[in-house]
Short mmCIF file of C-alpha atoms in Angstrom, two decimals:
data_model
loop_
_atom_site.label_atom_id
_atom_site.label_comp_id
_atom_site.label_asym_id
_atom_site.label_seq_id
_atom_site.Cartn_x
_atom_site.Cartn_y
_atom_site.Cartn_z
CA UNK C 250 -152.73 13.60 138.43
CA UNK C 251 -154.54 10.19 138.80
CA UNK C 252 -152.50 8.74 136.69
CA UNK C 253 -150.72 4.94 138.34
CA UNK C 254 -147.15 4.13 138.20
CA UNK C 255 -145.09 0.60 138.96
CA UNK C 256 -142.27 0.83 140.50
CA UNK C 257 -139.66 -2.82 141.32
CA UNK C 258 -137.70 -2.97 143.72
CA UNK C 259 -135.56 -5.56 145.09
CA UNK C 260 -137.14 -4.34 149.09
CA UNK C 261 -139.46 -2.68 150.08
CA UNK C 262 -139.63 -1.44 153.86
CA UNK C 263 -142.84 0.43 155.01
CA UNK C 264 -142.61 3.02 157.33
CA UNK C 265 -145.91 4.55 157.08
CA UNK C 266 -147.74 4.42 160.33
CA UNK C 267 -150.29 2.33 162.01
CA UNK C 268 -152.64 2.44 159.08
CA UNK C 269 -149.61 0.74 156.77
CA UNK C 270 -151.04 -0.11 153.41
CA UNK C 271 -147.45 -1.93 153.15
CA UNK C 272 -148.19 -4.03 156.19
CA UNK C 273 -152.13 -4.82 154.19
CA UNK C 274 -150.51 -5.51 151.28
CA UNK C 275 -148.57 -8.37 152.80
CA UNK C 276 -151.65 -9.48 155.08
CA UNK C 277 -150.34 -8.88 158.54
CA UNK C 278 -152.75 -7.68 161.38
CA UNK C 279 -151.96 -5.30 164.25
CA UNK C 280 -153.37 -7.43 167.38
CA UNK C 281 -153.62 -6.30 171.15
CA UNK C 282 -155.31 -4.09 173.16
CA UNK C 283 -156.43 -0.45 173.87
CA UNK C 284 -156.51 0.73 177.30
CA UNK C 285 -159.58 3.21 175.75
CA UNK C 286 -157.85 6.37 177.51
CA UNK C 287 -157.50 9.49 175.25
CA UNK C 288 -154.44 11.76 176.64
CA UNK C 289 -153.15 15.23 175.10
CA UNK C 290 -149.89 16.08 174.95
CA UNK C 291 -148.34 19.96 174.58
CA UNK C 292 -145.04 21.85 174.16
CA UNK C 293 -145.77 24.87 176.28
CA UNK C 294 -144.14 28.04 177.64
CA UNK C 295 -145.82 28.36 181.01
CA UNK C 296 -145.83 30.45 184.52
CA UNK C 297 -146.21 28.35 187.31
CA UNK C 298 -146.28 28.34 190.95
CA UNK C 299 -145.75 24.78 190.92
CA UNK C 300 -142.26 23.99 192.32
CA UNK C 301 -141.19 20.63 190.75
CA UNK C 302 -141.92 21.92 187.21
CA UNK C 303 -138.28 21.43 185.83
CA UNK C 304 -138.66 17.75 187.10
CA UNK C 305 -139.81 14.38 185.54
CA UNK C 306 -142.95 14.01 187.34
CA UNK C 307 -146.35 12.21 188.17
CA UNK C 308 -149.12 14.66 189.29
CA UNK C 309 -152.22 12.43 190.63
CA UNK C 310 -155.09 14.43 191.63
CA UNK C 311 -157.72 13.31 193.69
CA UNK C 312 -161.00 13.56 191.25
CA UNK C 313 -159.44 15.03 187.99
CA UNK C 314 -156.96 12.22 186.69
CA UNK C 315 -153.70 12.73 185.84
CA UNK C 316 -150.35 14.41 184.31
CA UNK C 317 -147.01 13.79 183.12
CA UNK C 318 -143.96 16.69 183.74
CA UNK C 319 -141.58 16.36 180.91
CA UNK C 320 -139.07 19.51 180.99
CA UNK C 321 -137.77 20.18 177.50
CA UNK C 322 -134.17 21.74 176.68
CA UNK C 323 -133.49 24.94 176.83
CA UNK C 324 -134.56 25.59 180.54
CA UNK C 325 -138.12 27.18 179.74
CA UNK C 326 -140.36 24.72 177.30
CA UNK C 327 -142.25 21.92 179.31
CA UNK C 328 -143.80 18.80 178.00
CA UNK C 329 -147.65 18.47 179.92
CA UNK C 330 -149.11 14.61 178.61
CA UNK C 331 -152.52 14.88 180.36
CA UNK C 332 -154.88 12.69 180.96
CA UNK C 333 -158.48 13.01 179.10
CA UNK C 334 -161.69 11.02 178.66
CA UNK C 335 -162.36 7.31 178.66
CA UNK C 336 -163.12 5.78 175.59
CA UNK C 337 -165.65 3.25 174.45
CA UNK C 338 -164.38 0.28 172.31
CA UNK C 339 -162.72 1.15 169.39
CA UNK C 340 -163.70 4.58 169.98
CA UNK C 341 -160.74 7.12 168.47
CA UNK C 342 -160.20 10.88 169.37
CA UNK C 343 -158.09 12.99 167.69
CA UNK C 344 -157.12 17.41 167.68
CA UNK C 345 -160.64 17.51 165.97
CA UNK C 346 -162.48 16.14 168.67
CA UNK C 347 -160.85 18.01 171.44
CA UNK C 348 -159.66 21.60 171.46
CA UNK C 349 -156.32 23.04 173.02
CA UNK C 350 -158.48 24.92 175.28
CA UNK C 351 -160.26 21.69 176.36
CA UNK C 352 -156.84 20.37 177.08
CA UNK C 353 -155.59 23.68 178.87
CA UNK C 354 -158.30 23.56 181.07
CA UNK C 355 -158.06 19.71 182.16
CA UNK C 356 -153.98 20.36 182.93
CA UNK C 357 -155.25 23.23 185.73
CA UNK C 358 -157.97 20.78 187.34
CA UNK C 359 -155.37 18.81 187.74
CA UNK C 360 -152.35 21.50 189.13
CA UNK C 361 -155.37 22.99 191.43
CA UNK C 362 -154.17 24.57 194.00
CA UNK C 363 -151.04 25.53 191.70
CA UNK C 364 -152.08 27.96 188.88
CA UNK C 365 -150.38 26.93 185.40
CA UNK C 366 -150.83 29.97 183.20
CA UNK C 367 -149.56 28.91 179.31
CA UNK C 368 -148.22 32.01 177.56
CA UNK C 369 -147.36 30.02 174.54
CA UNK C 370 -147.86 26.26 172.85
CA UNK C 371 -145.12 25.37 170.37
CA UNK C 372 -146.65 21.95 169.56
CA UNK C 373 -149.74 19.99 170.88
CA UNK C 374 -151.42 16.75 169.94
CA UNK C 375 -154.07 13.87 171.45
CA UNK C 376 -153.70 10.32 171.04
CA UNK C 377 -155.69 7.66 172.34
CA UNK C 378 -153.06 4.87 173.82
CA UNK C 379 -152.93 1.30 171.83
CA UNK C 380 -150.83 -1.99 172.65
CA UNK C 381 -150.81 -3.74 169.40
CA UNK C 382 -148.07 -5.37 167.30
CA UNK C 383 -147.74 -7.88 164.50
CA UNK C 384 -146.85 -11.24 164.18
CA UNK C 385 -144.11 -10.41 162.01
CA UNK C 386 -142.52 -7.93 160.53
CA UNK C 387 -141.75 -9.01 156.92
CA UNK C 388 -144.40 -10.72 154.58
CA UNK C 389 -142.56 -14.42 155.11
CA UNK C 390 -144.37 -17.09 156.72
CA UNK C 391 -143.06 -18.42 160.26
CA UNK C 392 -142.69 -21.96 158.78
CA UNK C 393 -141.50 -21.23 155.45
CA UNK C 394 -138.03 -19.45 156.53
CA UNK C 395 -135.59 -22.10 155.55
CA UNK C 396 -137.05 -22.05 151.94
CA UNK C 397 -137.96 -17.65 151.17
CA UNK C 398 -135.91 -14.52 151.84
CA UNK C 399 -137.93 -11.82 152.92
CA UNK C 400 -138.45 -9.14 150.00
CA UNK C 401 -140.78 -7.03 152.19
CA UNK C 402 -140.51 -5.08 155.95
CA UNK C 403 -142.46 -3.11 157.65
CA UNK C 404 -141.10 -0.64 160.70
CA UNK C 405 -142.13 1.31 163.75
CA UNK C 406 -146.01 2.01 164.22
CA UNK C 407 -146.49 0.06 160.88
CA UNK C 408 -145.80 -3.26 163.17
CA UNK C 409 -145.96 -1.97 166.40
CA UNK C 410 -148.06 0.60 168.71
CA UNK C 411 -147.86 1.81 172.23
CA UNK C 412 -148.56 4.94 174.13
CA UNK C 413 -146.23 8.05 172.76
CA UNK C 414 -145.20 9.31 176.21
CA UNK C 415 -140.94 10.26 176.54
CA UNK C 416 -141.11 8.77 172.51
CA UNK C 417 -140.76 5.28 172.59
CA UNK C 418 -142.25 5.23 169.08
CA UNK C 419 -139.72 7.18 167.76
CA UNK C 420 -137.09 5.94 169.31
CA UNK C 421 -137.71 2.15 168.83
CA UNK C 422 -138.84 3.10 165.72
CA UNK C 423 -135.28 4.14 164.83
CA UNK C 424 -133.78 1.13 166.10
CA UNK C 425 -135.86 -0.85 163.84
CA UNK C 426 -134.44 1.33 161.14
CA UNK C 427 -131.24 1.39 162.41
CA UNK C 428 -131.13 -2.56 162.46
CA UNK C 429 -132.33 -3.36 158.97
CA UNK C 430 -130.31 -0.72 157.35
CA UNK C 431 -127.28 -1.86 158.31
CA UNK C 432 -128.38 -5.45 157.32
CA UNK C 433 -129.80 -4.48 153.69
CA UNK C 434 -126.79 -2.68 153.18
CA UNK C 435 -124.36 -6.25 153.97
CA UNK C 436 -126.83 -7.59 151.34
CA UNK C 437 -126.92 -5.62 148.74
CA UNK C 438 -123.00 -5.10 148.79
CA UNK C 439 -122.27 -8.48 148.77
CA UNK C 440 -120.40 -8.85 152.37
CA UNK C 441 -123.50 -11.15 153.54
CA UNK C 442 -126.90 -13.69 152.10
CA UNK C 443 -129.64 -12.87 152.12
CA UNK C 444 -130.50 -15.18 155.04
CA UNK C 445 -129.24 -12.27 157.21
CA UNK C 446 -132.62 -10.26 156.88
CA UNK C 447 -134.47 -13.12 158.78
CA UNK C 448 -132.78 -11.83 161.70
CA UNK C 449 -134.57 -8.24 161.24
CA UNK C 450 -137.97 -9.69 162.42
CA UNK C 451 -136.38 -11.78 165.11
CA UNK C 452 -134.44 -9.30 166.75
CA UNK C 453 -136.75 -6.51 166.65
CA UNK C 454 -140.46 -8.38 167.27
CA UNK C 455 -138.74 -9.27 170.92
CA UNK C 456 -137.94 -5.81 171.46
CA UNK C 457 -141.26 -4.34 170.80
CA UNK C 458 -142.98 -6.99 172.70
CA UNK C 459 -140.56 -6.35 175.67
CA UNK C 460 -142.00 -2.35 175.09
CA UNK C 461 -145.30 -3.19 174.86
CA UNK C 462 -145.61 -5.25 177.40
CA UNK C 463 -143.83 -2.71 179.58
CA UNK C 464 -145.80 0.15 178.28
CA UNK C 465 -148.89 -1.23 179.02
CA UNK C 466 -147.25 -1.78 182.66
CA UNK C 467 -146.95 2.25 183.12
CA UNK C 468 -150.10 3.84 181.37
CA UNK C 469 -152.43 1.15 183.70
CA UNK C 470 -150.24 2.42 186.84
CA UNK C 471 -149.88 6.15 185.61
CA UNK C 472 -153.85 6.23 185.39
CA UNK C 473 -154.45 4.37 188.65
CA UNK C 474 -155.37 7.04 191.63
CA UNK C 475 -154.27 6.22 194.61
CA UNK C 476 -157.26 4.84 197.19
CA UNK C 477 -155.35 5.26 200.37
CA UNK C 478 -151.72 6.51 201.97
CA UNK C 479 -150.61 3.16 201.92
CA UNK C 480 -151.85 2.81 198.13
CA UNK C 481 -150.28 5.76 197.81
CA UNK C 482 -146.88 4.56 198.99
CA UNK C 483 -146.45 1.65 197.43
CA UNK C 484 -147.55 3.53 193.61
CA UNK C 485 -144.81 6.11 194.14
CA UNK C 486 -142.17 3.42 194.72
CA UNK C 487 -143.71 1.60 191.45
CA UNK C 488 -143.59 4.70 189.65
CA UNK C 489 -140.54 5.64 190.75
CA UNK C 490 -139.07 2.24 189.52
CA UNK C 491 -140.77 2.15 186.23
CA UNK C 492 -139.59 6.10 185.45
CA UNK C 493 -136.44 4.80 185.68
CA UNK C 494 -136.89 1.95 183.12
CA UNK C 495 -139.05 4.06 180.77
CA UNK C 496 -135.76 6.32 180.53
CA UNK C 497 -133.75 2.98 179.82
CA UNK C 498 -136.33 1.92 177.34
CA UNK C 499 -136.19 5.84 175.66
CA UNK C 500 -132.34 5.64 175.42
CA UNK C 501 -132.43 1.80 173.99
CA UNK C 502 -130.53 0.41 176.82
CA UNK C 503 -132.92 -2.23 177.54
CA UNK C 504 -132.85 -4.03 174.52
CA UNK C 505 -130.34 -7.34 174.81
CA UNK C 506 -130.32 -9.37 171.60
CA UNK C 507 -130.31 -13.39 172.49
CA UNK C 508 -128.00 -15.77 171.14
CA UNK C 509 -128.43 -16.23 167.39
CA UNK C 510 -126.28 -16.15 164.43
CA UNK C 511 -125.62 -12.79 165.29
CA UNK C 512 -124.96 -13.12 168.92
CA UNK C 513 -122.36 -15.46 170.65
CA UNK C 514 -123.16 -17.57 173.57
CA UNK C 515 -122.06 -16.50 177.46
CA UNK C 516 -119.54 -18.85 177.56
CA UNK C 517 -116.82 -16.47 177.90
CA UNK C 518 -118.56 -13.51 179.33
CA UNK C 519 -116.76 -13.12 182.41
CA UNK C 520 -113.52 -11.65 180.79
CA UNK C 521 -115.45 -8.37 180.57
CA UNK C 522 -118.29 -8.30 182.93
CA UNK C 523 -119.32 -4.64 181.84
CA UNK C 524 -119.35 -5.82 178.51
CA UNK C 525 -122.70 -7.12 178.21
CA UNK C 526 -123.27 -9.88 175.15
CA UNK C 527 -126.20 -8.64 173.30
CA UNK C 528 -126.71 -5.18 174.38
CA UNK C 529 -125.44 -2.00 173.44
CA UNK C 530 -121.47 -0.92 173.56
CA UNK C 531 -121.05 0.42 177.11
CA UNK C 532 -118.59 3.45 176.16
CA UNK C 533 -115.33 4.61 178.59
CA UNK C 534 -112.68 7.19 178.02
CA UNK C 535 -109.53 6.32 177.10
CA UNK C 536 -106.24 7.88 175.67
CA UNK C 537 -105.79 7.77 172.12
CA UNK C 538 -102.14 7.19 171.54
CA UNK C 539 -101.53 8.92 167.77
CA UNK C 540 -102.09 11.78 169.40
CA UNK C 541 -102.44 11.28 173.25
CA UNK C 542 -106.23 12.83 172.98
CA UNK C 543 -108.81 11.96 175.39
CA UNK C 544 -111.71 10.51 173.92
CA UNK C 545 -114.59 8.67 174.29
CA UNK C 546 -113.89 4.74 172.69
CA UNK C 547 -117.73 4.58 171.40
CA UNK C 548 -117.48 8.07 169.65
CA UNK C 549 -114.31 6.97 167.58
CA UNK C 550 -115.99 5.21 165.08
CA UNK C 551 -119.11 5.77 162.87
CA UNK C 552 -121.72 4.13 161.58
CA UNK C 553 -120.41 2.97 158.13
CA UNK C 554 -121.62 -0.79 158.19
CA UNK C 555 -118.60 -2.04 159.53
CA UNK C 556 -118.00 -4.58 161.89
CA UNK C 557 -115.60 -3.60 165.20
CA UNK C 558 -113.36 -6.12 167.11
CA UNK C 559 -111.41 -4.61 169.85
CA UNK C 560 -108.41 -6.37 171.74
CA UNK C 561 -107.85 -5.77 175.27
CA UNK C 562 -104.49 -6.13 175.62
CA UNK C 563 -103.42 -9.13 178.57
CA UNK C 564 -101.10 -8.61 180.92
CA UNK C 565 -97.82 -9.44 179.19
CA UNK C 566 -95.13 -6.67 178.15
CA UNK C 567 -96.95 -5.02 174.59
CA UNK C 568 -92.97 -5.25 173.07
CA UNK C 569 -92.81 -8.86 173.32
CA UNK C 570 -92.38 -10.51 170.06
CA UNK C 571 -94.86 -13.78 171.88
CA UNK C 572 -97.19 -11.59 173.47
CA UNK C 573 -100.85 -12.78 172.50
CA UNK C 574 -101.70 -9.60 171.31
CA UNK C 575 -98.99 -9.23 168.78
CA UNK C 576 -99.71 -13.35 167.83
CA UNK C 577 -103.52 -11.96 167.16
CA UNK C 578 -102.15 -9.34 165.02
CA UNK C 579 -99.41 -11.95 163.01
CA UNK C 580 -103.33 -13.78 162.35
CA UNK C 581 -105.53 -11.17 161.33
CA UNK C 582 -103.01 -10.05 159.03
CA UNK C 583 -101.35 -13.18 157.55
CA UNK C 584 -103.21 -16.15 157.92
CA UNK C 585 -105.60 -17.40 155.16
CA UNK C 586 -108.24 -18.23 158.01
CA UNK C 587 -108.20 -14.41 159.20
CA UNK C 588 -111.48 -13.16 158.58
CA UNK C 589 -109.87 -10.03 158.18
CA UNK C 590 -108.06 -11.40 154.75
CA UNK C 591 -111.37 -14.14 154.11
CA UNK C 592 -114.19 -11.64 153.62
CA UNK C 593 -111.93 -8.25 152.79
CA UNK C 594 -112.84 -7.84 148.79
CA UNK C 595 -109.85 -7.47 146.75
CA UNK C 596 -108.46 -4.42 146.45
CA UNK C 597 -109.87 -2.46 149.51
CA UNK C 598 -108.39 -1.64 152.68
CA UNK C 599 -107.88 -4.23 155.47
CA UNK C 600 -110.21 -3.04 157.98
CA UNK C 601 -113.22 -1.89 155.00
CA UNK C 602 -115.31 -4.92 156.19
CA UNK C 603 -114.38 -5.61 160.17
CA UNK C 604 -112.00 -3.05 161.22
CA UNK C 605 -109.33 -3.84 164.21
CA UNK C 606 -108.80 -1.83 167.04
CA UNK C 607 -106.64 -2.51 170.28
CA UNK C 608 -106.42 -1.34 173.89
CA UNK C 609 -103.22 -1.54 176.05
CA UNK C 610 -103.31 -1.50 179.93
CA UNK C 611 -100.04 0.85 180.12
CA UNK C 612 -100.56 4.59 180.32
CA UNK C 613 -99.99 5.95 176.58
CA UNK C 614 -96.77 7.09 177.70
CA UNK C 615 -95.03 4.00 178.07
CA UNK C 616 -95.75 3.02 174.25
CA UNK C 617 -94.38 4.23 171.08
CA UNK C 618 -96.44 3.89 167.90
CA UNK C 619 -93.78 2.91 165.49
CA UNK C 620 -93.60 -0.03 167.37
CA UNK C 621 -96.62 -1.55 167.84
CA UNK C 622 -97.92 -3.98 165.01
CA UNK C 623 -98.10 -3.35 161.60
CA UNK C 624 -101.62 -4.23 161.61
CA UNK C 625 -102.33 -1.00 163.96
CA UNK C 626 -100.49 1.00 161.95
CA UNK C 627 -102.59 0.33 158.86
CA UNK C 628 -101.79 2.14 155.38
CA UNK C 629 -105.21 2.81 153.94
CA UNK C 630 -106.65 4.42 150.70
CA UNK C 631 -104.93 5.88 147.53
CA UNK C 632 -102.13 7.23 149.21
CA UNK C 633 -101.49 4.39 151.62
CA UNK C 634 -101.57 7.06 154.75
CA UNK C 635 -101.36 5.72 157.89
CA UNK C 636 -104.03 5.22 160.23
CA UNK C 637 -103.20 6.79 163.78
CA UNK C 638 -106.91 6.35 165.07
CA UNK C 639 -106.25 2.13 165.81
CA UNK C 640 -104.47 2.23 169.56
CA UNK C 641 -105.65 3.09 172.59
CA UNK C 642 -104.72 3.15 176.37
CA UNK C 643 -106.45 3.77 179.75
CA UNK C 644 -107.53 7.44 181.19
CA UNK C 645 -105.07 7.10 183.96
CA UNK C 646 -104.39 10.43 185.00
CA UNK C 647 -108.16 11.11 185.46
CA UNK C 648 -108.73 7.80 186.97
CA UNK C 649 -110.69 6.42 184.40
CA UNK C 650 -109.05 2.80 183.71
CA UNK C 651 -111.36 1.35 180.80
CA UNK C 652 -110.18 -2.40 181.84
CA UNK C 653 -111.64 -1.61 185.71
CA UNK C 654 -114.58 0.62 184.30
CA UNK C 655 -115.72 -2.48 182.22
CA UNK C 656 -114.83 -5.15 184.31
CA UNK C 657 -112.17 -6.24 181.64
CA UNK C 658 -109.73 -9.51 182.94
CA UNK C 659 -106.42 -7.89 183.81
CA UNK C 660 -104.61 -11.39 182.84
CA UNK C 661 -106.05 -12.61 180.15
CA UNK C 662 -108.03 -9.56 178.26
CA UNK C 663 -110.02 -10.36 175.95
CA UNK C 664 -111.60 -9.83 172.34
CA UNK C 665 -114.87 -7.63 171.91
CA UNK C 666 -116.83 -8.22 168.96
CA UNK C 667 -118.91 -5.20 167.75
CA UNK C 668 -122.20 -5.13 165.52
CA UNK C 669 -122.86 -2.37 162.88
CA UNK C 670 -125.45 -1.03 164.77
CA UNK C 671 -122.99 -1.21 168.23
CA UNK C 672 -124.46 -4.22 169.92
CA UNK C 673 -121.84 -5.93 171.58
CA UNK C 674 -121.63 -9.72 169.17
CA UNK C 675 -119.13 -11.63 171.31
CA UNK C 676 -116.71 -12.06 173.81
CA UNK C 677 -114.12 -14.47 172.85
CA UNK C 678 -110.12 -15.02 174.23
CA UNK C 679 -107.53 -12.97 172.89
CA UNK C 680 -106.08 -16.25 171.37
CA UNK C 681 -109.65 -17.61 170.52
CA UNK C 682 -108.87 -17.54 166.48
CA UNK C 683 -111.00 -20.44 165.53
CA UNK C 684 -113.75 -19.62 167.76
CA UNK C 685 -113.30 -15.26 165.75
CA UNK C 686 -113.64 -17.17 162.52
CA UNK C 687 -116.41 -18.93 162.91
CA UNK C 688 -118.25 -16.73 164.33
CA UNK C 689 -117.95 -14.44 161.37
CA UNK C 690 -118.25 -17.24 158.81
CA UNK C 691 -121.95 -17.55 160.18
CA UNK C 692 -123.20 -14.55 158.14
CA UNK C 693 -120.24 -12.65 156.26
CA UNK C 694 -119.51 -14.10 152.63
CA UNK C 695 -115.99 -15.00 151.28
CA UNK C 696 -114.68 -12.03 148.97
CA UNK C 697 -114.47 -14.15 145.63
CA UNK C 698 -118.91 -13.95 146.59
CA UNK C 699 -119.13 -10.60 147.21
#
């Protein structure tokens, strides 16, 4: 109604695009490249003599350029990305430049001899492809960090900008998301400074570079036709190779955080190999021993802000009153230097901030719950009710031994620190108690500050 309103805020994140008046507003640039190559993209029900067309694949023609096969659930819908016309310099083309009959008729020069015959389009677009990102992505200065706490952050295309094929925008876009959310919300409950959100742009810049720089990789090779057999060759090997690694970028399993505040050091990596410091929880099966259910370790917990550490149990016999696992628990729970009882505020449960799971190398037979430590067993909320959902033991009857799956040290085990947003933190010893605390103390605050 033309009428202005102010809003304050404490942040402000921008996610609105790659023409972000958030990101102009705090004066950063998108810089890079174009590769000045329009492509369309459609949803499509189709009827096809071309065999491969529930495949990922790469159809080069010889004159006509290119297309992308991406089959769609439900056994019928197929994603077509198709390659269009060059582009001058800072040329853009949009649906209003190009028709879906335009881009119908380039996807059968390119399936001739096959006939593609689309009965139905449930969705279609055209994009021209970009490689540009910012220099940050938060309005504070690169040499000014020690002395301002970013107020302001920008996310997906708003800092970053690549080619939308298999949707890396999305999907990186929602691990930007996904990684300052979980930090805003440490910050504005208290649990952690503000000095924490510095590691939003730090974490995530890397990653989109890593994209990018990949990204622009595949659309040069994608577009490249072959000159000879032996050209030929060696581009379906590439492409073969890169497929692969664009469906590790799409499912975020490239992304491996480096050593920061956030991120222990190597040192003790090789007490669970499969474990991998800085990248995403590998899941395994396991028994859960409350109720002897098999389940998937990674799908017992949510995403409620809370830090996970996980025990592998050692070697030892789990009833011993000196086993190190039981000695961990006698910490966590009683010791003044627990950051369990450090950064827990007063008043809520035990495990609200970092909560404490265990699993033991015996089949879930061999244990009984009332036994194990009290710690395990923990009585939460109003009602102090038990929590059966803490212990956990191998898949042995279906051969699916977490501790061999993962590469987990028989002998010694091991503790695995988890992040909010289930990146693997650390890898510490099973007695390593100084080493848990500081680690912690790096970016949780005491409860009397929270």
């Amino acid at each position: 109604e033309g009428q202005l309103e102010t809003e304050r805020a404490r942040y402000v994140v921008g996610c609105d695009g790659a023409r972000s008046s958030v990101r102009r507003s705090i004066n950063r640039k998108l810089v890079g490249d174009s590769a000045n190559q329009a492509w369309g993209v459609m949803d499509v029900l189709a009827v096809t003599d071309f065999p491969d067309i529930r495949f990922k694949c790469l159809v080069q023609s010889a004159k006509e350029g290119n297309l992308l096969i991406i089959p769609r659930e439900g056994g019928y819908l197929v994603r077509i990305y198709v390659e269009l016309d060059k582009l001058d310099e800072n040329e853009r083309k949009g649906k209003e430049d190009i028709t879906l009959d335009q881009l119908i008729e380039a996807t059968n020069r390119i399936f001739r001899p096959y006939k593609f015959d689309v009965k139905e389009v449930a969705w279609w677009s055209v994009y021209a492809i970009g490689h540009r990102i910012t220099d940050k992505f938060d309005e504070v200065p690169e040499d000014t960090v020690a002395d301002h706490i970013p107020r302001v952050f920008i996310a997906g295309d708003a800092c970053h900008t690549h080619s939308a094929k298999a949707g890396q925008g999305m999907n990186v876009s929602m691990g930007d998301t996904f990684n300052l959310g979980w930090k805003l919300i440490a910050v504005l409950t208290g649990r952690s400074p503000e000095s924490l959100l510095h590691t939003y742009s730090a974490e995530r810049k890397t990653v989109a570079q890593a994209l990018i720089d990949f990204d622009h990789r595949w659309s040069r090779l994608i577009s490249a036709p072959p000159e000879s057999d032996a050209d030929s060759l060696e581009t379906t090997t590439q492409l073969q190779k890169h497929f692969i690694e664009h469906g590790r970028y799409t499912a975020g399993l490239t992304v491996q955080y480096e050593p920061s505040v956030l991120t222990g050091p190597a040192d003790w990596q090789h007490l669970a190999t499969g474990f991998i410091i800085g990248t995403r929880f590998h899941s395994a099966p396991v028994i859960r021993l409350g109720d002897g259910k098999p389940v998937h370790l990674g799908h017992t917990v949510q995403a409620d802000g809370r830090w996970r550490v996980y025990a592998f149990a050692d070697a030892s016999d789990p009833y011993a009153t000196n086993s190190p696992l039981r000695k961990l628990c006698n910490f966590l729970e009683q010791d003044s230097c627990s950051p369990l009882r450090r950064y827990t505020p007063e008043g809520d449960d035990l495990d609200s901030v970092i909560d404490f799971r265990a699993v033991f190398q015996c089949d879930h037979h061999s244990l009984e719950f009332e036994t194990m430590p009290e710690l395990l067993k923990l009585q939460k909320g109003r009602y102090k009710l038990k929590d059966y959902e803490k212990m956990y033991c191998p898949d042995l009857k279906q051969g699916q031994d977490i501790f061999d799956m993962r590469g987990v040290d028989r002998n010694a085990g091991c503790l695995l620190v988890v992040r909010p947003d289930q990146y693997v933190a650390h890898i510490l010893p099973i007695d390593g108690y100084e080493s848990l605390a500081n680690f912690f103390a790096g970016f949780l605050l005491p409860r009397d500050n929270s």
